[in-house]
Short mmCIF file of C-alpha atoms in Angstrom, two decimals:
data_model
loop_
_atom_site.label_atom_id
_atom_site.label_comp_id
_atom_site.label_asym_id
_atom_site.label_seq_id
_atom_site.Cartn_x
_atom_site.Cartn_y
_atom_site.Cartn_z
CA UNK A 1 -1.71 -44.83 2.75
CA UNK A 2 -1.88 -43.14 -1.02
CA UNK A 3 -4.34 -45.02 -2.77
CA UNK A 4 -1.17 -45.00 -5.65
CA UNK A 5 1.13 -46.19 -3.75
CA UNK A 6 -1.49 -49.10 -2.36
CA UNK A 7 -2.06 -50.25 -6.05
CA UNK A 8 1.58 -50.28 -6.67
CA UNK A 9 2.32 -52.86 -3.55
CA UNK A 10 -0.74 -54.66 -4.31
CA UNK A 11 1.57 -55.33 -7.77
CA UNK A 12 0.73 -53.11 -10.07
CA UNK A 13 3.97 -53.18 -12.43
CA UNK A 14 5.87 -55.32 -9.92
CA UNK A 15 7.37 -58.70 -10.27
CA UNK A 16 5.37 -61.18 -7.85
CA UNK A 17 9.33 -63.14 -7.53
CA UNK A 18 8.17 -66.27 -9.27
CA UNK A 19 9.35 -66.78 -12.59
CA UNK A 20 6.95 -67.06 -15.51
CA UNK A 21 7.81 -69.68 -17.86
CA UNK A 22 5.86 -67.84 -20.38
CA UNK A 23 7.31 -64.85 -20.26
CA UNK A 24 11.53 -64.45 -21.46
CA UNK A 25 14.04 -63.40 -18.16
CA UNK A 26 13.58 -59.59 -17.84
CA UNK A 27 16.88 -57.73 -19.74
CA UNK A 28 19.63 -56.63 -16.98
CA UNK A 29 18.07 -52.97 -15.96
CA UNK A 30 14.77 -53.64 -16.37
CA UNK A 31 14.54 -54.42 -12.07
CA UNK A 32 16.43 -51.26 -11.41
CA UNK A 33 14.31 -49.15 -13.46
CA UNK A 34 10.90 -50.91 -11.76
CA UNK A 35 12.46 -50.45 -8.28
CA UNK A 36 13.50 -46.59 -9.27
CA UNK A 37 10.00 -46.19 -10.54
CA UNK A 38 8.43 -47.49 -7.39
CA UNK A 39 10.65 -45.34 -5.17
CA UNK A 40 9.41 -42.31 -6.98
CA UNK A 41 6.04 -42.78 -7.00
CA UNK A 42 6.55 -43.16 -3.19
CA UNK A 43 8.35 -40.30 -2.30
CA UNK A 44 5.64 -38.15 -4.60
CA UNK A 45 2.75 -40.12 -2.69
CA UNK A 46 4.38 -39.37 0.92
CA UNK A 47 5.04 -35.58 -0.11
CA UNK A 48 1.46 -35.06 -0.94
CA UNK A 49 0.38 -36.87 2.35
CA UNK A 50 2.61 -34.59 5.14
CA UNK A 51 1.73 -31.15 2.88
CA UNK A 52 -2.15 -32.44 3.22
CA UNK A 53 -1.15 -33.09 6.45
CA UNK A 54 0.16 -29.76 7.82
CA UNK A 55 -1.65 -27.72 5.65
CA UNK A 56 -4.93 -29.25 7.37
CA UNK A 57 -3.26 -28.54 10.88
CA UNK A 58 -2.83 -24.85 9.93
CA UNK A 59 -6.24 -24.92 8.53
CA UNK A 60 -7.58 -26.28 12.12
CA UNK A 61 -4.98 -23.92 14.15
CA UNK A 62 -6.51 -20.94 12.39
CA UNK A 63 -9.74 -21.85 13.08
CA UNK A 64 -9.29 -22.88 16.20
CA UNK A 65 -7.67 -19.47 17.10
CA UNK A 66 -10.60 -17.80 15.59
CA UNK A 67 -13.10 -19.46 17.72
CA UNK A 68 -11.11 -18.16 21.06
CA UNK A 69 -12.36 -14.26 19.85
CA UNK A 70 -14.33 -12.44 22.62
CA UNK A 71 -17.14 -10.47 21.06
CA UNK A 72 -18.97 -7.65 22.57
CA UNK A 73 -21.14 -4.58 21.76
CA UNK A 74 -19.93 -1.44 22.64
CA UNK A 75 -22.67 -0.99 25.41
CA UNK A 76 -20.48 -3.98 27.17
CA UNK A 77 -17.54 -1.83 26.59
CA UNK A 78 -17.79 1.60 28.29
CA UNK A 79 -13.91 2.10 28.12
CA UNK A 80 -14.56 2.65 24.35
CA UNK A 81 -15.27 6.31 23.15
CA UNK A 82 -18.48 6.84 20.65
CA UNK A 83 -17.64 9.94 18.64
CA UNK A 84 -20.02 12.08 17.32
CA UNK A 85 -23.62 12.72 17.78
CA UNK A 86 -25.09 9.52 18.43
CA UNK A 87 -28.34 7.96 20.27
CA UNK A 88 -26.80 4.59 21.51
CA UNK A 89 -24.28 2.08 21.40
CA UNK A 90 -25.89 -0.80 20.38
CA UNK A 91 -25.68 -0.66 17.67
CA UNK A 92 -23.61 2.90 17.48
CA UNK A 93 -24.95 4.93 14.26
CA UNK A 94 -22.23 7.00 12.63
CA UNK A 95 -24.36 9.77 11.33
CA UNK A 96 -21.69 12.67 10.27
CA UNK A 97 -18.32 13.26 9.08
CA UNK A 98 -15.88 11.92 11.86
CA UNK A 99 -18.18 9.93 13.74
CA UNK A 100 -17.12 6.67 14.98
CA UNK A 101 -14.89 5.11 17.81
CA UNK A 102 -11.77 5.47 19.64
CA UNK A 103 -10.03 3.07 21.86
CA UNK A 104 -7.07 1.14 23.63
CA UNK A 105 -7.04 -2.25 23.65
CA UNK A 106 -3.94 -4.31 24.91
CA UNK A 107 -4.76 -7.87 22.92
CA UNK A 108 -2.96 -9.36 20.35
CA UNK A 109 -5.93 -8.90 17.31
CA UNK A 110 -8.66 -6.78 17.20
CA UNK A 111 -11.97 -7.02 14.20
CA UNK A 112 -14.79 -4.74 13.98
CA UNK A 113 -18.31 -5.31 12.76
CA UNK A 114 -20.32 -3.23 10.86
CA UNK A 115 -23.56 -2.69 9.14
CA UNK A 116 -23.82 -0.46 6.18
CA UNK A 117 -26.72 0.74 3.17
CA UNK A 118 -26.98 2.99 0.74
CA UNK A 119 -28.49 3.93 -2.59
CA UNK A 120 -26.46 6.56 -3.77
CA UNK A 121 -23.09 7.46 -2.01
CA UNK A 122 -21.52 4.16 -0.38
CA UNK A 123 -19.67 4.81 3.18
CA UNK A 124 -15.87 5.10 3.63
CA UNK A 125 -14.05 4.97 7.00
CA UNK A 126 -10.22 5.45 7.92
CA UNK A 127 -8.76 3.59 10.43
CA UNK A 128 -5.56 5.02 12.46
CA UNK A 129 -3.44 2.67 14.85
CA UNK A 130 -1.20 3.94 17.25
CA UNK A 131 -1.43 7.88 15.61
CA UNK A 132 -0.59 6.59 12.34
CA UNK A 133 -3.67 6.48 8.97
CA UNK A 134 -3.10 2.53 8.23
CA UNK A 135 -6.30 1.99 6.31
CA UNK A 136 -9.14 3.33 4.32
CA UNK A 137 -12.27 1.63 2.43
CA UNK A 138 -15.40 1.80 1.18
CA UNK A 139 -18.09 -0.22 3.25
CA UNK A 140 -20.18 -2.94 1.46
CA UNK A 141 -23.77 -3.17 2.13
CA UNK A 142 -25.29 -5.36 4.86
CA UNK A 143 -23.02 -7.04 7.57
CA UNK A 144 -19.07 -6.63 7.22
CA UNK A 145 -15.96 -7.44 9.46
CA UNK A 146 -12.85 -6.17 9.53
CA UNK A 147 -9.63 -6.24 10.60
CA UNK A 148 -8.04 -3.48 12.50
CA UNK A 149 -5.05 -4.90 13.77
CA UNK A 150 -3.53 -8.79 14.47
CA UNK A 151 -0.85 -10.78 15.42
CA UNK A 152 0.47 -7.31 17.22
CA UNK A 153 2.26 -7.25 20.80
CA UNK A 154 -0.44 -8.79 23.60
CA UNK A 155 0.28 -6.98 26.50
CA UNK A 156 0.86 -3.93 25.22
CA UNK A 157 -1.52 -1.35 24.55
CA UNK A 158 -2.83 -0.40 20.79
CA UNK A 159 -4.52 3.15 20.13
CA UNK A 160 -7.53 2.90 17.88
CA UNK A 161 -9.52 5.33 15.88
CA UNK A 162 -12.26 4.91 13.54
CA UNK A 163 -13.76 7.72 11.42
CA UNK A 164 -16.39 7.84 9.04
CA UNK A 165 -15.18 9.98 5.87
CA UNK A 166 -18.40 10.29 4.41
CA UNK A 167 -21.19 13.63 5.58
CA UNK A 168 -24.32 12.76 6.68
CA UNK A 169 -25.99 12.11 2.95
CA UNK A 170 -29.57 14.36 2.68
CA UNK A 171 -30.14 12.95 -0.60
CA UNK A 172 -29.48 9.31 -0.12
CA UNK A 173 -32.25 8.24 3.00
CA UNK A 174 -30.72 4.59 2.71
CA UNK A 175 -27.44 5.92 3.58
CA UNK A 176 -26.35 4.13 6.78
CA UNK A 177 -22.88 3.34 8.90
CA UNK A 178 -23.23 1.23 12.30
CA UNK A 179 -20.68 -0.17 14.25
CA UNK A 180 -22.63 -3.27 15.50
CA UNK A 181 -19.92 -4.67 17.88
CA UNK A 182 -16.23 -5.65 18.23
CA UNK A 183 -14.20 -9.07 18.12
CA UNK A 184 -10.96 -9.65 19.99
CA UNK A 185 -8.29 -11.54 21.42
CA UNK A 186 -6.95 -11.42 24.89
CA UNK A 187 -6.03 -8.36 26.57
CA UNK A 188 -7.95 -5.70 28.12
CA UNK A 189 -9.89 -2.62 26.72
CA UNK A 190 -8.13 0.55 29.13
CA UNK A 191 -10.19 3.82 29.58
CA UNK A 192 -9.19 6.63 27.86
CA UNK A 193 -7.85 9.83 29.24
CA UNK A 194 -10.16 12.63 29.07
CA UNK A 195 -9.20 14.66 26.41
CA UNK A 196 -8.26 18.14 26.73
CA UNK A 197 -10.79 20.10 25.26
CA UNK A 198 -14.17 19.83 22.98
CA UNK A 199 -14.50 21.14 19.98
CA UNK A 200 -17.51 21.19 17.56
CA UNK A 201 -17.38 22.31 13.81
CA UNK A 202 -20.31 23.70 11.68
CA UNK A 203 -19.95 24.00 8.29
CA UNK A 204 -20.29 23.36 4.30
CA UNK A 205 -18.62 21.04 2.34
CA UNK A 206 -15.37 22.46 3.60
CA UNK A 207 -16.06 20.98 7.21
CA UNK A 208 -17.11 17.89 5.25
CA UNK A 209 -13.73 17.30 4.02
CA UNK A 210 -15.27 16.73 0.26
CA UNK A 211 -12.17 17.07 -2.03
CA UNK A 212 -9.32 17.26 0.77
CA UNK A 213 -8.92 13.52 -1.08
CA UNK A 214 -8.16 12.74 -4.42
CA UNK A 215 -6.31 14.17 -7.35
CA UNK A 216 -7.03 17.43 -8.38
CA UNK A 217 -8.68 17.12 -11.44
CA UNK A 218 -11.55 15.23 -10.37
CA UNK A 219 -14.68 15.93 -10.71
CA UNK A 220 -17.50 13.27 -9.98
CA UNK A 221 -19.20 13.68 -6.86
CA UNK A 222 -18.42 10.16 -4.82
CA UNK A 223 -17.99 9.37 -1.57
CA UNK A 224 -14.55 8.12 -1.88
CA UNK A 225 -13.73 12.55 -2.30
CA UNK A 226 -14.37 12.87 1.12
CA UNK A 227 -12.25 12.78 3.73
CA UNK A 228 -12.00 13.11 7.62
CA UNK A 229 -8.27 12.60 8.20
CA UNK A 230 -6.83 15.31 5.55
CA UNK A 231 -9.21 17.45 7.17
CA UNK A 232 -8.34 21.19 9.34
CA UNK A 233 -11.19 20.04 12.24
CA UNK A 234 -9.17 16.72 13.14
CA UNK A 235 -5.56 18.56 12.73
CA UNK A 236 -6.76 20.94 15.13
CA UNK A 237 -8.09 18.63 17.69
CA UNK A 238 -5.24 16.66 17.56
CA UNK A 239 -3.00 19.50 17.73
CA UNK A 240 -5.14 20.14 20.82
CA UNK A 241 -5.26 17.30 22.21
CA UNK A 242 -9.56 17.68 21.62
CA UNK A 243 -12.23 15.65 21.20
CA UNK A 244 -14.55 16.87 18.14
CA UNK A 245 -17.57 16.45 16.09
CA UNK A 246 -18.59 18.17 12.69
CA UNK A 247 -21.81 19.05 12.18
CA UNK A 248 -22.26 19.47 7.94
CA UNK A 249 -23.42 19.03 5.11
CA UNK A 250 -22.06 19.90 1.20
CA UNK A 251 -23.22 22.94 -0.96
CA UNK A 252 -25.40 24.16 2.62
CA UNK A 253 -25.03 27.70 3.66
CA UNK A 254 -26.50 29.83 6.57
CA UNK A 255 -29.45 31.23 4.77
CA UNK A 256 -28.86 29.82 1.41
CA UNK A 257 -27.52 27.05 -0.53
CA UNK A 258 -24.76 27.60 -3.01
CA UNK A 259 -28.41 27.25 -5.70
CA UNK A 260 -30.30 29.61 -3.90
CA UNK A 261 -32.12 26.97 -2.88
CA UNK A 262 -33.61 28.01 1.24
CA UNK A 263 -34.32 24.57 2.43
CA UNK A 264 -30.36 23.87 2.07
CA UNK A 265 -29.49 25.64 5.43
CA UNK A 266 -27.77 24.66 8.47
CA UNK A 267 -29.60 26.53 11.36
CA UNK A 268 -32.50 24.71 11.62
CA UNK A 269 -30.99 21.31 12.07
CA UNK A 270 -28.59 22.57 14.52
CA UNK A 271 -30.35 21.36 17.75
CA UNK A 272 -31.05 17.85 16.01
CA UNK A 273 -28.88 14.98 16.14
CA UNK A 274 -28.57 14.45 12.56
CA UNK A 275 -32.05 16.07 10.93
CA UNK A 276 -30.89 16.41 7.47
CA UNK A 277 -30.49 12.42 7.65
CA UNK A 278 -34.23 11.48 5.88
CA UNK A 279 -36.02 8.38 6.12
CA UNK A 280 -38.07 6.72 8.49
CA UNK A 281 -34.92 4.13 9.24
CA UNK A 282 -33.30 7.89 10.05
CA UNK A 283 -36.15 8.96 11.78
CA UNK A 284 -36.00 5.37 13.64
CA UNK A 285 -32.77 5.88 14.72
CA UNK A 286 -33.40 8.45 16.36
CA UNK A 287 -31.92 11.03 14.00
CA UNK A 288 -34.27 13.96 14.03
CA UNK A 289 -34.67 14.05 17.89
CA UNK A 290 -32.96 16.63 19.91
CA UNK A 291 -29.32 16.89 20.73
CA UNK A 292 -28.64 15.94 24.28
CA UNK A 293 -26.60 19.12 24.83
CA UNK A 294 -25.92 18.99 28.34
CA UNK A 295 -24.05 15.43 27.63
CA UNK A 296 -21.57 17.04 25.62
CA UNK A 297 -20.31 20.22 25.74
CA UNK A 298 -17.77 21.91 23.57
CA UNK A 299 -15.32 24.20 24.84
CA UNK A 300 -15.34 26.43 21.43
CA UNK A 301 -18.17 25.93 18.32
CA UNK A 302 -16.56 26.51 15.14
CA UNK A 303 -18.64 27.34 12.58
CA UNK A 304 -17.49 27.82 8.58
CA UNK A 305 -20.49 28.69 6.90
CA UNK A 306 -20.76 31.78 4.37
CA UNK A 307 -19.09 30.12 1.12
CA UNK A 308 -22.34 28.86 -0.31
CA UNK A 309 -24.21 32.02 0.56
CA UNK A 310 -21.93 33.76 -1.36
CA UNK A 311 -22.00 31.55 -4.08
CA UNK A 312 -25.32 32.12 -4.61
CA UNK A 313 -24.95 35.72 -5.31
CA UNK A 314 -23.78 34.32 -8.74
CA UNK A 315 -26.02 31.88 -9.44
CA UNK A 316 -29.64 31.81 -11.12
CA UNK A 317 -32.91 32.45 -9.19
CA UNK A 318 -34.19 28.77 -7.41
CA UNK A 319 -38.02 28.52 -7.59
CA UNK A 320 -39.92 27.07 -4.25
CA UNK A 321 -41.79 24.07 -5.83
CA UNK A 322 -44.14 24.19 -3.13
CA UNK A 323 -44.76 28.31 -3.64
CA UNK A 324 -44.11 28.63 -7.05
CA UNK A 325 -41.81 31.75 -5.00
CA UNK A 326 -37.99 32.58 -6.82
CA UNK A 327 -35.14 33.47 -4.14
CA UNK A 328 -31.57 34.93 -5.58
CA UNK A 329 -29.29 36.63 -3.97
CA UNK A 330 -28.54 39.72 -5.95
CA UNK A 331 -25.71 41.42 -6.86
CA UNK A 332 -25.29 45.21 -7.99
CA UNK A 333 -24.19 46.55 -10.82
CA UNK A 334 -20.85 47.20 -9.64
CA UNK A 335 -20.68 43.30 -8.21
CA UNK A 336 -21.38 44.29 -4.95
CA UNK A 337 -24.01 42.42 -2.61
CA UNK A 338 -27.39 43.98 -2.83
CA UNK A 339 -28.14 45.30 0.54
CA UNK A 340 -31.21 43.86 1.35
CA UNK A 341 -29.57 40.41 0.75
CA UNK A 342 -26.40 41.77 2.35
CA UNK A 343 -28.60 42.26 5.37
CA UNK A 344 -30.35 38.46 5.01
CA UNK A 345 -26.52 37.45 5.93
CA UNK A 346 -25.96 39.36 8.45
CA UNK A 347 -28.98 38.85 10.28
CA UNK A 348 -28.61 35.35 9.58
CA UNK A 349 -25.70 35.34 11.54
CA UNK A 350 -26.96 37.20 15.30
CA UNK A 351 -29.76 34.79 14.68
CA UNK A 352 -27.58 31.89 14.74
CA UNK A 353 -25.21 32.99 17.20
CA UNK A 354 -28.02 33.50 19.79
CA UNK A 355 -28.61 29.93 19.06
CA UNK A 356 -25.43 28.78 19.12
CA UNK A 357 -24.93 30.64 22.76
CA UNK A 358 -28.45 29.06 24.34
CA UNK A 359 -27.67 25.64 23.60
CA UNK A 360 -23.94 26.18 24.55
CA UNK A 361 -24.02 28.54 27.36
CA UNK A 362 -19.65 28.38 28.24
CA UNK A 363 -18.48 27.84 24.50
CA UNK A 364 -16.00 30.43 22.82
CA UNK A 365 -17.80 30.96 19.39
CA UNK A 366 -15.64 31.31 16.54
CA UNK A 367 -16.46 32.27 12.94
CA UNK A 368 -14.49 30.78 9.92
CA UNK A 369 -14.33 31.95 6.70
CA UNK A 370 -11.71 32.11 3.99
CA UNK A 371 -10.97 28.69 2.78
CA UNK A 372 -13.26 29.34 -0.61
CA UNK A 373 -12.91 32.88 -0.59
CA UNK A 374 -13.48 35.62 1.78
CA UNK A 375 -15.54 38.33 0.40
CA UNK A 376 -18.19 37.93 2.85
CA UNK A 377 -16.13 39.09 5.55
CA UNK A 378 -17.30 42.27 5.84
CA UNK A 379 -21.29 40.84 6.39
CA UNK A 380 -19.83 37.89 8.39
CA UNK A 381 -18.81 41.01 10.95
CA UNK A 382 -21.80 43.02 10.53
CA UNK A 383 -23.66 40.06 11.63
CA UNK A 384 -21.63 39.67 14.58
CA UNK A 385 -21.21 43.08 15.93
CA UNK A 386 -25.37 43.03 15.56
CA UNK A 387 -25.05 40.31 17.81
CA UNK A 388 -22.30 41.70 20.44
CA UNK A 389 -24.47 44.60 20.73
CA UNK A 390 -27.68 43.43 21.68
CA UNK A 391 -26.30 40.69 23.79
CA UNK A 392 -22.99 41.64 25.26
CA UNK A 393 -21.45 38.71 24.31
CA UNK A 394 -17.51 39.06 24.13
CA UNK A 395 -16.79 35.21 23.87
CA UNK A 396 -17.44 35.57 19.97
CA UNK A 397 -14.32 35.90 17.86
CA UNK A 398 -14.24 36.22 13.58
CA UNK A 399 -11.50 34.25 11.95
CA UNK A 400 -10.18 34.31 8.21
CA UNK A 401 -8.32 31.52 7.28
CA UNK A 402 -5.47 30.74 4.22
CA UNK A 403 -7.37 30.35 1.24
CA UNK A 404 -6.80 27.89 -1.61
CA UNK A 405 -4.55 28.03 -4.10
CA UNK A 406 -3.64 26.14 -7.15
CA UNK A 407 -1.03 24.83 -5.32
CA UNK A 408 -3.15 23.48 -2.15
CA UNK A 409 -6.41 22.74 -4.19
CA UNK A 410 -7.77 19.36 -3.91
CA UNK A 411 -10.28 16.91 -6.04
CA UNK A 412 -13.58 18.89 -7.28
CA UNK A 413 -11.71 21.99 -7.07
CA UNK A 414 -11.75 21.82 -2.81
CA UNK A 415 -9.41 22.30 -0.35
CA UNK A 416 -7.23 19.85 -0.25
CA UNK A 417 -4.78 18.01 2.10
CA UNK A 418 -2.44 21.55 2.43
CA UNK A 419 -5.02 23.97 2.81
CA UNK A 420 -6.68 22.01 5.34
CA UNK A 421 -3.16 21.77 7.14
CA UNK A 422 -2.75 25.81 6.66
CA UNK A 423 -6.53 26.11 7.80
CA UNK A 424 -5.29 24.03 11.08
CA UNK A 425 -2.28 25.53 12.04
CA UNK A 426 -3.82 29.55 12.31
CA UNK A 427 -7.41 28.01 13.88
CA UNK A 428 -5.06 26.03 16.31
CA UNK A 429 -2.62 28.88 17.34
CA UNK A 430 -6.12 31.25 17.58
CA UNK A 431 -8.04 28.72 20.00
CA UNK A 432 -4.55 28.30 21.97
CA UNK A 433 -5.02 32.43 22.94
CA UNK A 434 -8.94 31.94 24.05
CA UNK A 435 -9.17 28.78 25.39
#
């Protein structure tokens, strides 16, 4: 009972019945007023009690449907697709753009943990359901968990994918994603069809998605820029009905950085699973080992690299701290590309196709260019017919795609959301004639 409403029966402003000769008769209201008083106070006390009351019974229902979540690693789950380059499942480290998880799951609720660090750039992921982009956040540091879907339809079965946004950060050696396991309720976890093709993309920060996110006069180089949904490598898989990964890394070219700067070149890390991840947390994860290659292998190897190389054609001389040495790539007087650096390109490229075909042996190869311009062209195919002729190689195609306009530009003057839907539609109707 309402410790109130005890005092007031104990007699608290009550009349005990027996008259008090001390004390004059009580006017004619005065008992109706007590006795409407009382009755108040009552009904106020026994409100409070049944609202404690049921509130602490949905309090104890919620909990107690909490506590009947099943939770597992994704090594226990093998109908669950890791995506990207990866070394395990348990945890499962989402090194680059796009990595992450895809799934079908017929329960009722469904809550993923993570793990995250950084000292720089934070993490983002996007989270589809059923085809459809539902939700997208940055992840806090150290151990998170999140809801992907509840209360939903048990029985009936829930498509799930989760992609990191975010590129592998070079920069930033604390910078870590890991999906550590999953929670859920009821149902079953069905395998996945096998998807229709495989499709790997090399590239810049075009393939990184930076700036196919955000409003177009931004500026600031943040994580929350980049994107892997508004972004032509998923549209195309999709399109395709593909699996893919992306393999890049911003302001990286193929033998130059946008700076001039030679360290900041794709090649090299090619056969790792993520080398340009630093660290030795990185290095413990298993990120500058070799690619298992033979585990997954892509139908057709996109590559989109050229847009930094060209930019440095117009930008200052970067000096090797290590050498004390100055690399530019030089124009001529008449803005064309020196030849000797001209050449750099192209040989660049037969150097990296030859890689490209050893560790992928049945892959179409496909070079992009044109999202950021497309004066390279010209040394893109230089570089290639090098290639064709000394190897004989016909399954290597050169592809220009839309390029931006103020209309389709994104954040940090990018492609955004359009272009990457242009980019998508021509590389999808060219892979549909070759694959």
């Amino acid at each position: 009972m309402p410790l109130h409403f005890q005092r007031m029966v104990q007699g608290e402003g009550q009349s005990t019945g027996q008259p008090d000769p001390k004390k004059a008769p009580a006017p004619g209201g005065a008992k109706a007023k007590l006795n409407f008083r009382f009755l108040l106070a009552y009904a106020f006390s026994l409100r409070f009690w049944v609202e404690s009351a049921m509130l602490q019974a949905k309090t104890n229902g919620r909990e107690q449907k909490m506590e009947q979540l099943t939770t597992a690693t994704l090594t226990q789950l093998p109908q669950v697709r890791a995506l990207g380059r990866h070394t395990g499942r348990d945890p499962l480290t989402l090194f680059w753009t796009a990595s992450g998880m895809e799934l079908e799951f017929t329960g009722s609720e469904l809550w993923v943990d993570l793990f995250a660090d950084y000292e720089v750039v934070e993490p983002w992921v996007s989270v589809e359901l059923n085809g459809a982009w539902v939700a997208r956040f940055a992840v806090n540091p150290g151990k998170s968990r999140v809801c992907l879907f509840r209360g939903m339809t048990p029985g009936k079965a829930k498509h799930v994918r989760l992609l990191k946004d975010v590129q592998a950060m070079h920069d930033d050696p604390a910078h870590l994603l890991q999906i550590t396991g999953l929670e859920y309720a009821g149902g079953e976890f069905l395998p996945l069809p096998e998807p229709q093709y495989r499709l790997e993309f090399v590239g810049d920060s075009i393939t990184s998605g930076e700036g196919a996110i955000g409003a177009k006069p931004e500026e600031d180089w943040v994580g929350a820029f980049f994107s892997a949904e508004n972004h032509y490598g998923r549209l195309t898989a999709d399109a395709l009905g593909a699996e893919y990964r992306c393999i890049s890394q911003s302001g990286w070219g193929l033998v130059t950085g946008w700076d001039n700067d030679v360290r900041h070149v794709m090649p090299p890390y090619y056969t790792q699973v993520c080398g340009v991840a630093m660290g030795q947390r990185n290095a413990a994860l298993g990120a500058q080992q070799e690619n298992d290659f033979a585990a997954w292998k892509p139908d057709a190897v996109i590559v989109n690299l050229g847009t930094n190389d060209t930019g440095a054609f117009d930008n200052p001389p970067w000096q090797d701290p290590a050498t004390g040495k100055p690399h530019q790539m030089r124009r001529l007087s008449n803005g064309g590309f020196h030849p000797a650096d001209a050449q750099k390109v192209a040989n660049g490229v037969q150097h990296f196709l030859t890689m490209l075909r050893a560790k992928n042996p049945g892959a179409k190869l496909v070079w992009c260019i044109g999202m950021l311009g497309s004066e390279l062209l010209p040394v893109l195919r230089q570089g290639m017919e090098q290639y064709k002729t000394i190897t004989g190689d016909s399954s290597v195609y050169l592809l220009e795609l839309p390029n931006t306009t103020p209309e389709t530009v994104g954040a940090r003057q990018h492609p955004g959301a359009e272009n990457h839907r242009q980019a998508a539609k021509v590389l999808t109707a060219f892979l549909r004639t070759i694959l």
